[in-house]
Short mmCIF file of C-alpha atoms in Angstrom, two decimals:
data_model
loop_
_atom_site.label_atom_id
_atom_site.label_comp_id
_atom_site.label_asym_id
_atom_site.label_seq_id
_atom_site.Cartn_x
_atom_site.Cartn_y
_atom_site.Cartn_z
CA UNK A 1 54.53 8.31 -9.47
CA UNK A 2 54.45 4.67 -10.46
CA UNK A 3 57.94 4.25 -9.00
CA UNK A 4 56.91 5.47 -5.57
CA UNK A 5 53.34 4.18 -5.39
CA UNK A 6 52.23 1.19 -7.44
CA UNK A 7 55.50 -0.57 -7.72
CA UNK A 8 56.14 -0.34 -3.95
CA UNK A 9 52.62 -1.45 -3.12
CA UNK A 10 53.10 -4.68 -5.07
CA UNK A 11 56.71 -5.09 -4.06
CA UNK A 12 55.71 -4.88 -0.40
CA UNK A 13 53.34 -7.78 -0.88
CA UNK A 14 56.11 -9.76 -2.55
CA UNK A 15 58.62 -8.88 0.18
CA UNK A 16 56.22 -10.01 2.87
CA UNK A 17 56.78 -13.58 1.66
CA UNK A 18 60.50 -13.46 2.40
CA UNK A 19 62.82 -13.33 5.31
CA UNK A 20 65.31 -10.59 4.56
CA UNK A 21 67.40 -8.10 6.52
CA UNK A 22 67.71 -5.66 3.62
CA UNK A 23 71.45 -6.16 3.32
CA UNK A 24 72.28 -9.75 2.47
CA UNK A 25 72.25 -10.52 -1.26
CA UNK A 26 70.02 -13.54 -0.77
CA UNK A 27 66.60 -13.57 0.69
CA UNK A 28 64.83 -16.64 1.88
CA UNK A 29 61.38 -17.42 0.56
CA UNK A 30 59.25 -18.32 3.56
CA UNK A 31 55.75 -18.26 2.09
CA UNK A 32 53.17 -17.10 4.59
CA UNK A 33 55.46 -17.68 7.57
CA UNK A 34 55.70 -13.94 8.31
CA UNK A 35 51.93 -13.78 8.56
CA UNK A 36 51.60 -16.82 10.79
CA UNK A 37 54.38 -15.47 12.96
CA UNK A 38 52.47 -12.20 13.14
CA UNK A 39 49.25 -13.88 14.17
CA UNK A 40 51.06 -15.83 16.89
CA UNK A 41 52.74 -12.72 18.28
CA UNK A 42 51.34 -11.15 21.44
CA UNK A 43 53.10 -7.90 20.55
CA UNK A 44 51.24 -7.74 17.28
CA UNK A 45 47.81 -8.24 18.86
CA UNK A 46 48.64 -5.65 21.48
CA UNK A 47 49.69 -3.27 18.74
CA UNK A 48 46.50 -3.87 16.77
CA UNK A 49 44.36 -3.31 19.86
CA UNK A 50 46.22 -0.10 20.76
CA UNK A 51 45.79 1.17 17.19
CA UNK A 52 42.05 0.43 17.19
CA UNK A 53 41.56 2.20 20.51
CA UNK A 54 43.59 5.20 19.37
CA UNK A 55 41.77 5.44 16.04
CA UNK A 56 38.33 4.96 17.58
CA UNK A 57 38.98 7.46 20.36
CA UNK A 58 40.41 10.18 18.14
CA UNK A 59 37.80 9.73 15.41
CA UNK A 60 34.74 9.84 17.66
CA UNK A 61 35.88 12.62 19.98
CA UNK A 62 37.18 14.86 17.22
CA UNK A 63 34.01 14.28 15.22
CA UNK A 64 31.72 15.30 18.09
CA UNK A 65 33.84 18.30 19.08
CA UNK A 66 34.32 19.43 15.47
CA UNK A 67 30.58 19.31 14.87
CA UNK A 68 29.89 21.15 18.13
CA UNK A 69 32.28 23.98 17.28
CA UNK A 70 30.98 24.18 13.70
CA UNK A 71 27.36 24.47 14.86
CA UNK A 72 28.28 27.21 17.33
CA UNK A 73 30.31 29.08 14.71
CA UNK A 74 27.63 28.76 12.04
CA UNK A 75 25.86 32.00 12.88
CA UNK A 76 26.63 35.63 12.25
CA UNK A 77 28.84 36.70 15.13
CA UNK A 78 31.82 38.76 16.11
CA UNK A 79 35.23 37.16 16.13
CA UNK A 80 34.26 34.25 13.90
CA UNK A 81 37.43 34.52 11.81
CA UNK A 82 39.61 34.58 14.92
CA UNK A 83 37.90 31.50 16.40
CA UNK A 84 38.38 29.67 13.14
CA UNK A 85 42.10 30.36 13.08
CA UNK A 86 42.55 29.42 16.74
CA UNK A 87 40.79 26.08 16.30
CA UNK A 88 42.67 25.40 13.10
CA UNK A 89 46.23 26.16 14.25
CA UNK A 90 46.86 22.69 15.75
CA UNK A 91 46.06 21.09 12.38
CA UNK A 92 48.99 22.74 10.63
CA UNK A 93 51.44 22.59 13.54
CA UNK A 94 54.27 20.13 12.89
CA UNK A 95 53.50 16.89 14.73
CA UNK A 96 56.98 16.65 16.17
CA UNK A 97 56.72 20.10 17.74
CA UNK A 98 53.20 19.31 19.01
CA UNK A 99 54.51 16.11 20.57
CA UNK A 100 57.37 17.90 22.30
CA UNK A 101 55.15 20.61 23.74
CA UNK A 102 52.41 18.21 24.87
CA UNK A 103 55.01 16.01 26.49
CA UNK A 104 55.85 19.03 28.60
CA UNK A 105 52.16 19.75 29.31
CA UNK A 106 51.79 16.16 30.53
CA UNK A 107 54.94 16.26 32.67
CA UNK A 108 53.87 14.86 36.06
CA UNK A 109 55.34 17.64 38.19
CA UNK A 110 56.05 20.64 35.94
CA UNK A 111 53.33 20.15 33.35
CA UNK A 112 50.32 22.40 33.19
CA UNK A 113 47.87 19.47 33.18
CA UNK A 114 48.79 18.12 36.60
CA UNK A 115 49.32 21.60 38.01
CA UNK A 116 45.83 22.48 36.90
CA UNK A 117 44.47 19.31 38.49
CA UNK A 118 46.35 20.13 41.68
CA UNK A 119 44.66 23.55 41.79
CA UNK A 120 41.30 21.78 42.13
CA UNK A 121 42.66 19.27 44.64
CA UNK A 122 43.27 16.32 42.33
CA UNK A 123 46.45 14.31 41.92
CA UNK A 124 47.05 13.63 38.23
CA UNK A 125 48.68 10.40 37.05
CA UNK A 126 52.22 10.38 35.70
CA UNK A 127 50.65 10.34 32.24
CA UNK A 128 53.26 9.24 29.72
CA UNK A 129 55.06 6.83 32.04
CA UNK A 130 51.87 5.18 33.26
CA UNK A 131 50.82 2.28 30.96
CA UNK A 132 47.12 2.86 31.59
CA UNK A 133 47.22 6.64 30.95
CA UNK A 134 49.80 7.07 28.18
CA UNK A 135 47.37 6.15 25.41
CA UNK A 136 44.79 8.55 26.84
CA UNK A 137 47.37 11.33 26.68
CA UNK A 138 48.29 10.51 23.08
CA UNK A 139 44.59 10.39 22.13
CA UNK A 140 44.09 13.85 23.67
CA UNK A 141 46.80 15.23 21.40
CA UNK A 142 45.38 13.37 18.38
CA UNK A 143 41.97 14.92 19.05
CA UNK A 144 43.49 18.36 19.58
CA UNK A 145 45.16 18.10 16.16
CA UNK A 146 42.02 16.91 14.37
CA UNK A 147 39.12 19.04 15.68
CA UNK A 148 39.96 22.07 13.53
CA UNK A 149 39.92 20.05 10.32
CA UNK A 150 36.53 18.51 11.10
CA UNK A 151 35.24 21.94 12.10
CA UNK A 152 36.21 23.51 8.77
CA UNK A 153 34.62 20.75 6.69
CA UNK A 154 31.44 20.69 8.82
CA UNK A 155 31.17 24.46 8.65
CA UNK A 156 31.25 24.40 4.86
CA UNK A 157 28.58 21.68 4.84
CA UNK A 158 26.40 23.57 7.30
CA UNK A 159 26.56 26.66 5.13
CA UNK A 160 25.24 24.60 2.25
CA UNK A 161 21.97 23.73 4.02
CA UNK A 162 19.19 26.00 2.74
CA UNK A 163 17.74 28.31 5.42
CA UNK A 164 14.22 27.59 4.18
CA UNK A 165 14.34 24.09 5.71
CA UNK A 166 14.72 25.59 9.16
CA UNK A 167 12.10 28.25 8.52
CA UNK A 168 9.59 25.59 7.48
CA UNK A 169 10.42 23.47 10.53
CA UNK A 170 10.02 26.47 12.80
CA UNK A 171 6.56 27.11 11.38
CA UNK A 172 5.69 23.53 12.23
CA UNK A 173 6.80 24.22 15.79
CA UNK A 174 10.13 22.35 15.85
CA UNK A 175 12.52 23.51 18.60
CA UNK A 176 16.29 23.98 18.12
CA UNK A 177 17.08 20.42 19.21
CA UNK A 178 14.47 18.92 16.91
CA UNK A 179 15.76 21.02 14.02
CA UNK A 180 19.28 19.78 14.70
CA UNK A 181 18.14 16.16 15.05
CA UNK A 182 15.83 15.98 12.04
CA UNK A 183 17.36 18.48 9.59
CA UNK A 184 21.01 19.18 10.35
CA UNK A 185 22.25 15.71 11.29
CA UNK A 186 20.69 13.80 8.36
CA UNK A 187 21.86 16.39 5.85
CA UNK A 188 25.38 16.21 7.27
CA UNK A 189 25.53 12.42 6.92
CA UNK A 190 27.70 12.37 3.74
CA UNK A 191 30.13 14.83 5.34
CA UNK A 192 30.22 12.71 8.48
CA UNK A 193 31.06 9.58 6.48
CA UNK A 194 33.83 11.44 4.71
CA UNK A 195 35.27 12.69 8.00
CA UNK A 196 35.03 9.30 9.73
CA UNK A 197 36.79 7.54 6.88
CA UNK A 198 39.59 10.09 6.51
CA UNK A 199 40.07 10.28 10.29
CA UNK A 200 40.29 6.50 10.62
CA UNK A 201 42.72 6.21 7.72
CA UNK A 202 44.94 8.90 9.24
CA UNK A 203 44.70 7.46 12.73
CA UNK A 204 45.58 3.90 11.64
CA UNK A 205 48.89 5.30 10.38
CA UNK A 206 49.80 7.44 13.40
CA UNK A 207 53.56 7.45 13.93
CA UNK A 208 55.21 10.84 14.59
CA UNK A 209 53.23 11.56 17.73
CA UNK A 210 54.02 8.18 19.27
CA UNK A 211 57.67 8.39 18.25
CA UNK A 212 58.09 11.73 20.00
CA UNK A 213 55.83 11.32 23.03
CA UNK A 214 56.31 7.72 24.18
CA UNK A 215 58.36 5.65 21.70
CA UNK A 216 55.60 3.07 21.92
CA UNK A 217 55.94 2.66 25.68
CA UNK A 218 55.44 2.30 28.52
CA UNK A 219 55.16 -1.50 28.33
CA UNK A 220 53.74 -1.34 24.82
CA UNK A 221 50.90 0.89 26.02
CA UNK A 222 51.13 3.11 22.93
CA UNK A 223 52.79 0.69 20.53
CA UNK A 224 50.61 1.50 17.51
CA UNK A 225 51.02 -0.45 14.25
CA UNK A 226 52.91 2.41 12.56
CA UNK A 227 55.51 2.35 15.31
CA UNK A 228 55.59 -1.45 15.40
CA UNK A 229 56.27 -1.48 11.65
CA UNK A 230 59.06 1.07 12.04
CA UNK A 231 60.65 -0.93 14.84
CA UNK A 232 60.51 -4.26 12.99
CA UNK A 233 61.63 -2.81 9.65
CA UNK A 234 64.19 -0.20 10.53
CA UNK A 235 65.43 -1.08 14.00
CA UNK A 236 65.52 -4.88 13.74
CA UNK A 237 65.96 -4.90 9.93
CA UNK A 238 63.21 -7.48 9.46
CA UNK A 239 62.01 -6.12 6.14
CA UNK A 240 59.89 -9.13 5.18
CA UNK A 241 58.14 -9.25 8.52
CA UNK A 242 57.62 -5.48 8.51
CA UNK A 243 56.07 -5.74 5.03
CA UNK A 244 53.58 -8.21 6.45
CA UNK A 245 52.72 -5.63 9.15
CA UNK A 246 52.27 -3.04 6.39
CA UNK A 247 49.79 -5.33 4.68
CA UNK A 248 47.79 -5.72 7.86
CA UNK A 249 47.55 -1.91 7.98
CA UNK A 250 46.55 -1.90 4.34
CA UNK A 251 43.80 -4.43 5.08
CA UNK A 252 42.45 -2.28 7.93
CA UNK A 253 42.38 0.79 5.71
CA UNK A 254 40.87 -1.16 2.84
CA UNK A 255 37.99 -2.37 5.01
CA UNK A 256 37.21 1.21 6.04
CA UNK A 257 37.34 2.46 2.45
CA UNK A 258 35.03 -0.37 1.37
CA UNK A 259 32.62 0.53 4.15
CA UNK A 260 32.62 4.08 2.86
CA UNK A 261 31.68 2.93 -0.66
CA UNK A 262 28.90 0.69 0.68
CA UNK A 263 27.46 3.37 2.92
CA UNK A 264 27.50 6.19 0.39
CA UNK A 265 25.98 3.95 -2.29
CA UNK A 266 23.29 2.82 0.15
CA UNK A 267 22.61 6.45 1.01
CA UNK A 268 22.19 7.36 -2.63
CA UNK A 269 19.72 4.55 -3.26
CA UNK A 270 17.61 5.68 -0.34
CA UNK A 271 17.64 9.30 -1.50
CA UNK B 1 16.99 39.07 26.36
CA UNK B 2 16.97 35.33 25.65
CA UNK B 3 18.82 36.04 22.45
CA UNK B 4 21.64 37.99 24.05
CA UNK B 5 21.96 35.30 26.71
CA UNK B 6 22.41 32.76 23.95
CA UNK B 7 25.07 34.92 22.30
CA UNK B 8 26.97 35.21 25.57
CA UNK B 9 26.75 31.47 26.15
CA UNK B 10 27.95 30.71 22.62
CA UNK B 11 30.93 32.99 23.08
CA UNK B 12 31.76 31.45 26.44
CA UNK B 13 31.78 27.94 24.97
CA UNK B 14 33.74 28.96 21.90
CA UNK B 15 36.26 30.97 23.88
CA UNK B 16 36.75 28.07 26.29
CA UNK B 17 37.42 25.70 23.41
CA UNK B 18 39.65 28.20 21.64
CA UNK B 19 41.63 28.62 24.84
CA UNK B 20 42.19 24.85 25.11
CA UNK B 21 43.14 24.80 21.46
CA UNK B 22 45.64 27.66 21.74
CA UNK B 23 46.91 26.92 25.24
CA UNK B 24 49.78 24.65 24.15
CA UNK B 25 51.08 27.47 21.92
CA UNK B 26 50.90 29.98 24.76
CA UNK B 27 52.58 27.56 27.10
CA UNK B 28 55.28 26.80 24.54
CA UNK B 29 55.98 30.46 23.93
CA UNK B 30 56.00 31.55 27.56
CA UNK B 31 58.16 28.60 28.58
CA UNK B 32 60.58 29.43 25.78
CA UNK B 33 60.96 32.87 27.35
CA UNK B 34 61.40 31.82 30.97
CA UNK B 35 64.61 31.20 32.85
CA UNK B 36 64.96 27.50 33.71
CA UNK B 37 64.60 28.33 37.42
CA UNK B 38 61.14 29.87 36.91
CA UNK B 39 59.64 26.55 35.83
CA UNK B 40 59.25 25.41 39.40
CA UNK B 41 57.46 28.55 40.51
CA UNK B 42 53.67 28.65 40.63
CA UNK B 43 52.21 28.37 37.13
CA UNK B 44 52.24 32.04 36.16
CA UNK B 45 51.36 32.15 32.52
CA UNK B 46 53.63 35.04 31.62
CA UNK B 47 57.28 35.16 32.57
CA UNK B 48 58.29 38.09 34.75
CA UNK B 49 61.23 38.90 32.56
CA UNK B 50 61.86 37.67 29.07
CA UNK B 51 64.80 35.39 28.56
CA UNK B 52 65.32 35.88 24.83
CA UNK B 53 68.66 34.13 24.93
CA UNK B 54 66.84 30.76 25.22
CA UNK B 55 66.22 31.00 21.49
CA UNK B 56 69.86 31.70 20.78
CA UNK B 57 70.89 28.86 23.09
CA UNK B 58 68.56 26.37 21.45
CA UNK B 59 69.64 27.56 18.00
CA UNK B 60 73.27 26.86 18.89
CA UNK B 61 72.83 23.74 21.03
CA UNK B 62 72.23 21.65 17.89
CA UNK B 63 73.05 22.39 14.23
CA UNK B 64 69.68 24.09 13.75
CA UNK B 65 70.95 26.49 11.06
CA UNK B 66 71.93 23.46 9.00
CA UNK B 67 68.58 21.70 9.72
CA UNK B 68 66.82 24.83 8.57
CA UNK B 69 68.78 24.99 5.36
CA UNK B 70 67.99 21.33 4.64
CA UNK B 71 64.29 21.78 5.33
CA UNK B 72 64.24 24.93 3.22
CA UNK B 73 65.90 23.20 0.25
CA UNK B 74 63.59 20.21 0.56
CA UNK B 75 60.46 22.33 0.96
CA UNK B 76 61.24 24.68 -1.91
CA UNK B 77 62.13 21.73 -4.12
CA UNK B 78 58.91 19.90 -3.33
CA UNK B 79 56.70 22.97 -3.65
CA UNK B 80 58.17 23.94 -7.04
CA UNK B 81 58.16 20.47 -8.54
CA UNK B 82 54.72 19.54 -7.23
CA UNK B 83 53.21 22.77 -8.49
CA UNK B 84 54.77 22.58 -11.94
CA UNK B 85 54.36 18.86 -12.62
CA UNK B 86 50.92 18.57 -11.05
CA UNK B 87 49.70 21.61 -12.98
CA UNK B 88 50.96 20.11 -16.24
CA UNK B 89 49.45 16.70 -15.48
CA UNK B 90 46.21 18.30 -14.33
CA UNK B 91 46.06 20.29 -17.55
CA UNK B 92 46.65 17.21 -19.66
CA UNK B 93 43.88 15.36 -17.87
CA UNK B 94 41.49 18.28 -18.19
CA UNK B 95 42.12 19.34 -21.79
CA UNK B 96 44.04 16.91 -23.91
CA UNK B 97 42.74 13.76 -25.54
CA UNK B 98 45.05 10.78 -25.46
CA UNK B 99 44.73 7.02 -25.31
CA UNK B 100 44.12 5.68 -21.82
CA UNK B 101 43.45 9.08 -20.31
CA UNK B 102 40.63 7.92 -18.08
CA UNK B 103 42.48 4.82 -16.97
CA UNK B 104 45.55 6.90 -16.13
CA UNK B 105 43.53 9.42 -14.18
CA UNK B 106 41.85 6.61 -12.30
CA UNK B 107 45.28 5.22 -11.42
CA UNK B 108 46.43 8.65 -10.21
CA UNK B 109 43.43 8.85 -7.91
CA UNK B 110 44.10 5.27 -6.89
CA UNK B 111 47.52 6.21 -5.51
CA UNK B 112 45.76 8.37 -2.94
CA UNK B 113 44.19 5.20 -1.55
CA UNK B 114 47.48 3.38 -1.08
CA UNK B 115 48.48 4.00 2.51
CA UNK B 116 51.96 5.35 3.12
CA UNK B 117 53.19 2.44 5.29
CA UNK B 118 52.67 0.02 2.41
CA UNK B 119 54.97 1.96 0.11
CA UNK B 120 57.48 2.85 2.81
CA UNK B 121 59.89 -0.09 2.73
CA UNK B 122 60.09 -0.51 -1.08
CA UNK B 123 60.45 3.27 -1.56
CA UNK B 124 63.29 3.18 0.90
CA UNK B 125 64.88 0.29 -1.02
CA UNK B 126 64.55 2.19 -4.31
CA UNK B 127 66.19 5.29 -2.88
CA UNK B 128 68.87 3.14 -1.31
CA UNK B 129 69.57 1.27 -4.56
CA UNK B 130 69.95 4.60 -6.36
CA UNK B 131 72.56 5.59 -3.80
CA UNK B 132 70.48 8.56 -2.69
CA UNK B 133 70.49 8.00 1.06
CA UNK B 134 71.58 11.21 2.78
CA UNK B 135 71.04 13.41 -0.27
CA UNK B 136 68.49 16.03 -1.27
CA UNK B 137 67.37 13.70 -4.08
CA UNK B 138 66.03 11.25 -1.51
CA UNK B 139 64.12 14.04 0.21
CA UNK B 140 62.64 15.61 -2.91
CA UNK B 141 62.34 13.25 -5.88
CA UNK B 142 59.88 10.72 -4.38
CA UNK B 143 57.55 13.64 -3.66
CA UNK B 144 58.01 15.50 -6.94
CA UNK B 145 54.41 14.89 -8.00
CA UNK B 146 51.28 14.76 -5.91
CA UNK B 147 48.06 13.00 -6.89
CA UNK B 148 46.11 15.35 -4.66
CA UNK B 149 47.56 18.40 -6.43
CA UNK B 150 46.87 16.88 -9.87
CA UNK B 151 43.27 16.44 -8.77
CA UNK B 152 43.05 20.07 -7.56
CA UNK B 153 44.50 21.42 -10.80
CA UNK B 154 42.32 19.24 -13.00
CA UNK B 155 39.16 20.40 -11.24
CA UNK B 156 40.22 24.00 -11.66
CA UNK B 157 41.13 23.70 -15.35
CA UNK B 158 37.79 22.03 -16.10
CA UNK B 159 36.10 25.17 -14.79
CA UNK B 160 38.10 27.53 -17.05
CA UNK B 161 36.24 28.67 -20.19
CA UNK B 162 37.63 26.89 -23.24
CA UNK B 163 37.10 29.94 -25.49
CA UNK B 164 40.20 31.67 -24.15
CA UNK B 165 42.42 28.85 -25.22
CA UNK B 166 40.65 28.33 -28.52
CA UNK B 167 41.26 31.94 -29.50
CA UNK B 168 44.96 31.55 -28.76
CA UNK B 169 45.12 28.26 -30.68
CA UNK B 170 43.58 30.01 -33.68
CA UNK B 171 46.33 32.59 -33.46
CA UNK B 172 48.82 29.77 -33.81
CA UNK B 173 50.00 29.37 -30.21
CA UNK B 174 51.41 25.95 -29.29
CA UNK B 175 50.25 23.92 -26.31
CA UNK B 176 53.17 24.98 -24.15
CA UNK B 177 52.85 28.70 -24.88
CA UNK B 178 49.16 28.34 -24.21
CA UNK B 179 49.82 26.64 -20.91
CA UNK B 180 52.48 29.04 -19.65
CA UNK B 181 51.12 32.27 -21.14
CA UNK B 182 47.38 31.89 -20.69
CA UNK B 183 46.40 29.03 -18.43
CA UNK B 184 48.94 29.39 -15.62
CA UNK B 185 48.49 33.17 -15.15
CA UNK B 186 44.76 32.51 -14.69
CA UNK B 187 45.45 29.82 -12.12
CA UNK B 188 46.84 31.79 -9.19
CA UNK B 189 44.14 30.64 -6.71
CA UNK B 190 44.76 26.96 -7.34
CA UNK B 191 48.52 27.45 -7.50
CA UNK B 192 48.36 29.10 -4.08
CA UNK B 193 46.20 26.27 -2.69
CA UNK B 194 48.45 23.56 -4.05
CA UNK B 195 51.61 25.37 -2.94
CA UNK B 196 50.42 25.84 0.63
CA UNK B 197 49.48 22.16 0.89
CA UNK B 198 52.86 21.03 -0.40
CA UNK B 199 54.65 23.55 1.80
CA UNK B 200 53.02 22.32 5.01
CA UNK B 201 53.35 18.69 3.97
CA UNK B 202 57.06 19.06 3.25
CA UNK B 203 57.94 21.28 6.19
CA UNK B 204 56.08 19.09 8.72
CA UNK B 205 57.11 15.71 7.33
CA UNK B 206 59.01 13.47 9.69
CA UNK B 207 59.12 9.73 9.00
CA UNK B 208 60.53 9.87 5.45
CA UNK B 209 63.35 12.34 6.25
CA UNK B 210 64.07 10.29 9.37
CA UNK B 211 64.59 7.16 7.26
CA UNK B 212 66.53 8.56 4.32
CA UNK B 213 68.99 10.82 6.15
CA UNK B 214 71.49 9.71 8.69
CA UNK B 215 74.15 12.37 9.08
CA UNK B 216 73.45 15.51 11.14
CA UNK B 217 74.37 17.48 8.01
CA UNK B 218 71.31 16.19 6.16
CA UNK B 219 68.71 16.17 8.94
CA UNK B 220 65.64 18.32 8.47
CA UNK B 221 64.22 20.52 11.23
CA UNK B 222 61.61 17.96 12.28
CA UNK B 223 64.12 15.16 12.57
CA UNK B 224 66.54 17.56 14.24
CA UNK B 225 63.92 18.56 16.78
CA UNK B 226 63.10 14.93 17.58
CA UNK B 227 66.81 14.19 18.10
CA UNK B 228 67.18 17.38 20.14
CA UNK B 229 64.41 16.32 22.48
CA UNK B 230 66.13 12.96 22.93
CA UNK B 231 69.28 14.76 24.09
CA UNK B 232 67.82 17.70 25.96
CA UNK B 233 64.77 15.83 27.27
CA UNK B 234 64.30 17.79 30.47
CA UNK B 235 65.47 21.27 29.45
CA UNK B 236 61.94 22.43 28.79
CA UNK B 237 62.88 26.05 28.13
CA UNK B 238 65.29 25.06 25.35
CA UNK B 239 62.91 22.45 23.98
CA UNK B 240 60.06 24.95 23.83
CA UNK B 241 62.33 27.50 22.17
CA UNK B 242 63.35 24.93 19.55
CA UNK B 243 59.74 23.83 19.02
CA UNK B 244 58.73 27.47 18.51
CA UNK B 245 61.45 28.00 15.92
CA UNK B 246 60.32 24.89 14.03
CA UNK B 247 56.61 25.73 14.22
CA UNK B 248 56.84 29.37 13.17
CA UNK B 249 57.33 28.86 9.40
CA UNK B 250 54.29 26.54 9.28
CA UNK B 251 52.09 29.05 11.10
CA UNK B 252 53.29 31.99 9.00
CA UNK B 253 52.70 30.07 5.77
CA UNK B 254 49.24 29.08 6.92
CA UNK B 255 48.29 32.62 7.94
CA UNK B 256 49.55 33.95 4.62
CA UNK B 257 47.50 31.53 2.52
CA UNK B 258 44.69 30.70 4.93
CA UNK B 259 41.83 31.30 2.55
CA UNK B 260 43.21 29.19 -0.29
CA UNK B 261 44.06 26.43 2.16
CA UNK B 262 40.58 26.27 3.69
CA UNK B 263 39.00 26.47 0.24
CA UNK B 264 41.20 23.55 -0.85
CA UNK B 265 40.04 21.42 2.08
CA UNK B 266 36.37 22.18 1.70
CA UNK B 267 36.44 21.63 -2.06
CA UNK B 268 37.89 18.18 -1.76
CA UNK B 269 35.92 17.28 1.33
CA UNK B 270 32.50 18.01 -0.08
CA UNK B 271 32.73 16.79 -3.62
CA UNK B 272 31.90 13.13 -4.00
#
């Protein structure tokens, strides 16, 4: 475990101070040059911006939809088990297969998305080859793959809220919306933090989906950090530079984790 | 009256969402069964006659049998080693007293916070230095233990009553006998949960197998599918057939161990 976790984490940091192609016996110590080169690179800033938009989009949309489905499912009803499975299937579907199938769904002429739009008289964009729509398409798939996970965790949290809270609120004349706003949402706050943090951490590292659907294109429109790292490290053999990219990703993830600690601690002090 | 209206509305919303969620699977399956010429026809959901040979064609168009074998070897290897080693480590953390136990456990949990990209390049260099590129070792060994599984097992063992083990210890059983004869047989729920997580993780993994294999003989199904789509990019019927073949084991495994899987997620998601 040490060999494939701690040692690499430190070694990455060390490597990020060198210029090295992974093959030559000598590597050149360049200090922070990889980082300054990174900060001066338009491609890097584009990549960071794409990653932030992807992560923000997927996290927020999947959170809202997951909560919505969980609230609807959290009542005695027929077919609950079936719904649960249907919403959950995308979570366990291999990302490569999901990417392939969604690429077909987004095909400008044969895909079901644009055919559906045509049925209602709209002309859909050529999704994956249009720089301004490709990221939207990838976000849709990211959300599709995430909703079921959020739903399951929210559902478990909802089932942990004592019924008596709602009964008391009802006696005081609170309507369904007020009950949701003043009982459900605040009690779900720890679950929401957990889901936001895990979703962001996952989304910052997205790779498979982009590899299969767009290869980072068109015109860098979906060039997320994970893909950028892969390109620099394993296509251009710039292992030092790619390690610096890895550390930027680490920093992003670290900030989110720190936020989580702050927020949950703060919550506990209030409570 | 108002109540039944609400029930109908709830079902409408849920069914609409479930349809969107399942639609890609339907579309994948029906496309896999259509003749290529039917793709241009109006979007009928179900093919008029089933073209089963698409599956056979896709299966033969690339070395899918070989990809399957590789994925199977990798997945079985990872599931077995993760279950065994993580159970043993989890047991040690839950029951045995040794110097630095808490620090070690903290470090194990810490590895879950190290993002994969950070470890990627050095792990690759390690595997490369060992001469393991393009071997099953490269696919399995780096994933032989899982911090997440250790955590699952430890939580479970802490909840087992100590008395059972104490009785056996009194009778002179050693730690290992105890572990294999008494503890493990009681652990089927957590073994199932851990196994299903490692199964899906291994079967669905892409980036690592992509990096550490380079001959078609060693590609896993996910890497094979990605390469296949590069070559057969517009043959949607074949692509959908191949995607179906690759997805099926994951879905079957999930359906078989659904309850343990969901319990595993909710247990880790809700405990602070």
